[in-house]
Coordinates of C-alpha atoms and ligand atoms in Angstrom, one line a residue:
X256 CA -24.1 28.0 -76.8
X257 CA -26.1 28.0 -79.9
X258 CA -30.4 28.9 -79.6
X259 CA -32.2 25.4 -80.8
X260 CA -34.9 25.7 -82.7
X261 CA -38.0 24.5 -79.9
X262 CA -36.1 25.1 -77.0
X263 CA -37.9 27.7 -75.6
X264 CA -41.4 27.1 -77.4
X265 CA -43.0 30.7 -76.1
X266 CA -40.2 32.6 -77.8
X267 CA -39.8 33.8 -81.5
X268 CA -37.5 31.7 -83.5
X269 CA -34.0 33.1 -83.2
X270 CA -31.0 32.9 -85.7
X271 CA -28.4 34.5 -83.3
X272 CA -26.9 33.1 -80.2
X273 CA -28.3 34.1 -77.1
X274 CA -25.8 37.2 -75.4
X275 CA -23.2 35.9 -73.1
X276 CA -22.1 38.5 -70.6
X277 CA -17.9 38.1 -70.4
X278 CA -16.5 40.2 -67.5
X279 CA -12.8 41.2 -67.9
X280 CA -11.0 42.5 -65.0
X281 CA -8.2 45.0 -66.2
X282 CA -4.8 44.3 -64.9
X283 CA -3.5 47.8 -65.2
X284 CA -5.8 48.5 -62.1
X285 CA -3.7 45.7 -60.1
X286 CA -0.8 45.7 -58.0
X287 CA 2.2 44.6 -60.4
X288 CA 4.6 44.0 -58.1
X289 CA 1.9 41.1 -57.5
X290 CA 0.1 40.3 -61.1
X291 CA -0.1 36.2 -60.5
X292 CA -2.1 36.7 -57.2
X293 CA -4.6 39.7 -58.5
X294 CA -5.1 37.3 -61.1
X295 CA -6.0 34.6 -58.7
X296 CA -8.8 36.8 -57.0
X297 CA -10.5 37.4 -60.1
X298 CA -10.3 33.5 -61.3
X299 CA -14.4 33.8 -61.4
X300 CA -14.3 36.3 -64.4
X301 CA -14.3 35.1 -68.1
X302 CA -11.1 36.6 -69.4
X303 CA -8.1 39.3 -67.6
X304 CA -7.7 42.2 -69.5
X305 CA -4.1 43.4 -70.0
X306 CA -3.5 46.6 -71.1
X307 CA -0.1 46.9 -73.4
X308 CA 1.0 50.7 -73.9
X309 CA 4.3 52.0 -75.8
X310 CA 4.4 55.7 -74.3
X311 CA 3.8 56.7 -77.9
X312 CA 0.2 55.7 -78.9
X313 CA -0.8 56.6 -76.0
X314 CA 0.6 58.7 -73.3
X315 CA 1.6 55.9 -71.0
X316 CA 3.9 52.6 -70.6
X317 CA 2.9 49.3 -69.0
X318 CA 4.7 45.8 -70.0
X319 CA 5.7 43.9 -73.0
X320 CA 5.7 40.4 -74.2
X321 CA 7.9 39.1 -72.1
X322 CA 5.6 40.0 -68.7
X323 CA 2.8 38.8 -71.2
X324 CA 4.1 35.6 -71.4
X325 CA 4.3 35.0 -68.0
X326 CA 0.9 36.2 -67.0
X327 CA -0.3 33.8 -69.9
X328 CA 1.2 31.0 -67.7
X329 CA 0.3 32.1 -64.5
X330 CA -3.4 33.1 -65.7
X331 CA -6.7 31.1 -64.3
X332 CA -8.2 32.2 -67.0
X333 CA -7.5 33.1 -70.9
X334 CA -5.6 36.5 -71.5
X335 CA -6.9 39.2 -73.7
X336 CA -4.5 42.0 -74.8
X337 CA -5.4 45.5 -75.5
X338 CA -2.6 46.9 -77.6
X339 CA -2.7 50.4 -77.5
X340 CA 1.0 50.6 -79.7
X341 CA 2.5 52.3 -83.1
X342 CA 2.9 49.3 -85.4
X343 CA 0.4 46.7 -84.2
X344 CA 1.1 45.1 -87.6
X345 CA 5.0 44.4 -86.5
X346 CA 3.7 43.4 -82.5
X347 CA 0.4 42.2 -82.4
X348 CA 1.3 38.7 -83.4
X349 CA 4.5 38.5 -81.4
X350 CA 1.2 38.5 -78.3
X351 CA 0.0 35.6 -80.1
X352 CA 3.5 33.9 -79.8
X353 CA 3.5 34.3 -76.1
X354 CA -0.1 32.8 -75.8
X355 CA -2.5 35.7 -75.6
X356 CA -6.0 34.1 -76.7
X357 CA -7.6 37.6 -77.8
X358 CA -5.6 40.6 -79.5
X359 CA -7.1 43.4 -79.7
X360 CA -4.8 46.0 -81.8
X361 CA -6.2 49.9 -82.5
X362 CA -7.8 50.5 -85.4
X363 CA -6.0 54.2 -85.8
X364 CA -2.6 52.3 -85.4
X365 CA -2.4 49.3 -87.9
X366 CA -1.6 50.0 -91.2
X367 CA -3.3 46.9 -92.8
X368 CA -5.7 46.2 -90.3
X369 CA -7.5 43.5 -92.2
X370 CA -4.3 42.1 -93.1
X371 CA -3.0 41.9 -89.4
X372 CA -6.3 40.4 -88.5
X373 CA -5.9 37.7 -90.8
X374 CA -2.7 36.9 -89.8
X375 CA -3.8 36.9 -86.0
X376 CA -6.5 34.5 -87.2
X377 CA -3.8 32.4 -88.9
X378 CA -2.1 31.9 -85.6
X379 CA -4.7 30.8 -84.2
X380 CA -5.5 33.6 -82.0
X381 CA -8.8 35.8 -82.3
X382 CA -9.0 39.3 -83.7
X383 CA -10.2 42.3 -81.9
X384 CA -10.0 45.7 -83.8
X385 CA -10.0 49.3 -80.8
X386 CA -11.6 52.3 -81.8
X387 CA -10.5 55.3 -79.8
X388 CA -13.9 57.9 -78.8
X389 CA -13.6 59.6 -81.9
X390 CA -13.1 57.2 -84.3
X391 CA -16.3 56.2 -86.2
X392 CA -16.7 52.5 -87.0
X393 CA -18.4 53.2 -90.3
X394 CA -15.5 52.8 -92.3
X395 CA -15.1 49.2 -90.6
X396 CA -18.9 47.9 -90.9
X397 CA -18.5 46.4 -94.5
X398 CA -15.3 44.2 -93.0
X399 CA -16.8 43.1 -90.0
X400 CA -16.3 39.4 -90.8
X401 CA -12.7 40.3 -90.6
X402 CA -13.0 40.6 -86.6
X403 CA -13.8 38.4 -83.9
X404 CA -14.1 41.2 -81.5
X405 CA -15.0 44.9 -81.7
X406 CA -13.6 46.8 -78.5
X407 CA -15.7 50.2 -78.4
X408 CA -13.7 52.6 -76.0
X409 CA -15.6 54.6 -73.7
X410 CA -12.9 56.6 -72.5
X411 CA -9.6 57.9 -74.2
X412 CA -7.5 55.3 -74.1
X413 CA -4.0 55.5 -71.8
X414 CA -5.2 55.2 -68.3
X415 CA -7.3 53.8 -65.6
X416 CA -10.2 55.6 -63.3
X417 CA -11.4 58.0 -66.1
X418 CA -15.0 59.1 -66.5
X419 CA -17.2 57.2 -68.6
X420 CA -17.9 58.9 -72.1
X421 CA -21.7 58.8 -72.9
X422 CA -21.2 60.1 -76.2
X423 CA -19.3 56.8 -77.2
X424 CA -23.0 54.8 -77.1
X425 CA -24.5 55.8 -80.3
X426 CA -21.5 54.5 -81.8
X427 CA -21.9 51.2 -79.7
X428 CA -25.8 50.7 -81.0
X429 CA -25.0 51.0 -84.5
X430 CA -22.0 48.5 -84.3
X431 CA -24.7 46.3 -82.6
X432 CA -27.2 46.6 -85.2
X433 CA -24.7 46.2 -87.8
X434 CA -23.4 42.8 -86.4
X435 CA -27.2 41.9 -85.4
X436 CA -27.7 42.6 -89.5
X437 CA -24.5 40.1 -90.5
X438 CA -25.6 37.6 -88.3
X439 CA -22.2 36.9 -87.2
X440 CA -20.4 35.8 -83.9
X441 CA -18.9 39.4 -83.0
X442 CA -18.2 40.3 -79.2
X443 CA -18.4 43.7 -78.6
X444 CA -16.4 44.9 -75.9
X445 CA -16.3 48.4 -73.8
X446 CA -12.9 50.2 -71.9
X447 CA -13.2 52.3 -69.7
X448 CA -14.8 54.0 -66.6
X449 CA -17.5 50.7 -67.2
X450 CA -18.7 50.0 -63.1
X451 CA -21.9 49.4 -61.4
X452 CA -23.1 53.2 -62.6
X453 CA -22.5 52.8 -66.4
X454 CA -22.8 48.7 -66.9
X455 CA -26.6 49.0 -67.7
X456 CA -26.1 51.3 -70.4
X457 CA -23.3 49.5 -71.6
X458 CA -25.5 46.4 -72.3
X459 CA -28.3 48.2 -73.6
X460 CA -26.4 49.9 -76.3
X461 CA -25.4 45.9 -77.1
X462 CA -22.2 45.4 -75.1
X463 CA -21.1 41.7 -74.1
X464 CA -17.7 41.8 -72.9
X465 CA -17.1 44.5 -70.2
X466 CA -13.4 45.8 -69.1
X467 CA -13.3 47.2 -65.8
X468 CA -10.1 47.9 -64.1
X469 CA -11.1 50.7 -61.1
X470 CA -14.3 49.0 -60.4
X471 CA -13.1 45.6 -59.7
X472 CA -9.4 45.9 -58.7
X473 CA -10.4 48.7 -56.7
X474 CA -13.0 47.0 -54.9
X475 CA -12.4 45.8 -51.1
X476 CA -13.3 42.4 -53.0
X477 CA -12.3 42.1 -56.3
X478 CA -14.2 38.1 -56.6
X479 CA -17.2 39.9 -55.1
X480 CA -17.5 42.7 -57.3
X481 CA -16.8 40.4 -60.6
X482 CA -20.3 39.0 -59.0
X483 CA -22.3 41.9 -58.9
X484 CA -21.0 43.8 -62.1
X485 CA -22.1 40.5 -63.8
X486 CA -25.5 40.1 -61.9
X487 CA -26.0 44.0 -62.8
X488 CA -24.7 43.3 -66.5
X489 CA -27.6 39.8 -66.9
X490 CA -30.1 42.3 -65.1
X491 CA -30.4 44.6 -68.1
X492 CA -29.7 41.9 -71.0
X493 CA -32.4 43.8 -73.6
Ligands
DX5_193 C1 -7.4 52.4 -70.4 C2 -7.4 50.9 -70.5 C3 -8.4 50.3 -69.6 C4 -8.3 50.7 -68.2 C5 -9.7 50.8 -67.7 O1 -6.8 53.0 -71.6 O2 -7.6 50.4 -71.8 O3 -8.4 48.9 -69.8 O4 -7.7 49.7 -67.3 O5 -9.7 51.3 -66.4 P1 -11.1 51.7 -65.7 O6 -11.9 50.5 -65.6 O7 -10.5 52.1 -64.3 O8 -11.7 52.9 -66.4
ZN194 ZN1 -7.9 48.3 -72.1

């Protein structure tokens, strides 16, 4: 939703869109002898996060494009991939193929990562590039119209239930300010250990679109919790 000029007349005049909190349930938190249902439950949410790992990248194996596909079709809601594999730049569009809306490929991982996004783009699909805690996202400020999405992690990427690094939010505010600066449409997206402690500082440091596998799949209600960790997400909008 694009800010009219003289809709709100008591406010400044705005250039950007207004934030739009996404919440993404992560999958890998899930039952998977079950994905289609745990889907179901979190139909309220904005997008399900599936985590794709090779057991090289990172430490840790999950599914392939084949299970991809399927959840695409049995998903209420659109599909966002977080590759975390060698050779994004052979993969990442084989995701599009099977009808993933979002790919999100590592940044330490892709050869030619504005050439992958591009291609990504070409398909039709939108491009999300992953840093990992200690990459910087300097280098990547000068291509940001590249992206569509900037996934921030805020834990090392592999595995679910990890403690939320702090240190990962200066690097969060200056990827904010940078797209604030461009004036373009960029989601910025956190991973990792993101619940009802962390969310506020999450969305003060300018995330939109929060991943949160233990803190939603976890949950005794996982509909219910989407609720709240978007009620607590809007409640500290800066
Ligand atoms: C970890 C994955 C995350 C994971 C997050 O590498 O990328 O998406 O599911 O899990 P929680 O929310 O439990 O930290
Ligand atoms: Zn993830």
């Amino acid at each position: 939703m694009k800010a009219t000029a003289g809709s709100s007349p008591a406010s400044p005049a705005r250039t950007a869109s207004p934030v739009r909190i996404e919440i993404a349930p992560s999958v890998l938190a899930a039952d998977f002898s079950r994905l289609a249902e745990e889907l179901a439950r979190v139909a309220t949410a904005d997008r399900a996060h599936v985590d794709v790992m090779d057991n090289h990248f990172v430490p840790n194996l999950t599914i392939g494009p084949a299970v991809v596909e399927s959840l695409v079709r049995e998903s209420p809601i659109p599909v966002d991939c977080h590759l975390m594999i060698e050779d994004p730049d052979r993969w990442a569009p084989v995701y599009v193929e099977a009808g993933v809306r979002d790919v999100t490929f590592h940044a330490e991982a892709a050869k030619a990562p504005v050439r992958l996004a591009r291609e990504l783009r070409a398909q039709g699909a939108r491009a999300g590039l992953a840093l990992r805690p200690a990459t910087p996202v300097e280098p990547y400020l000068d291509l940001l119209e590249e992206f569509d999405l900037i996934l921030i992690m805020t834990v090392e990427p592999g595995f679910g239930g990890q403690k939320f690094l702090d240190g990962t939010l200066p690097k969060l505010r200056r990827t904010r300010d940078a797209v604030r600066a461009s004036g373009l449409e960029i989601q910025l997206q956190v991973d990792g250990g993101v619940g009802q402690d962390t969310v506020a500082r999450c969305v003060e440091a300018g995330a939109n679109v929060l991943v949160a596998g233990t803190a939603i799949f976890g949950a005794p209600d996982p509909a219910r919790a989407v609720a709240e960790l978007r009620a607590a997400a809007e409640a500290h909008l800066p």
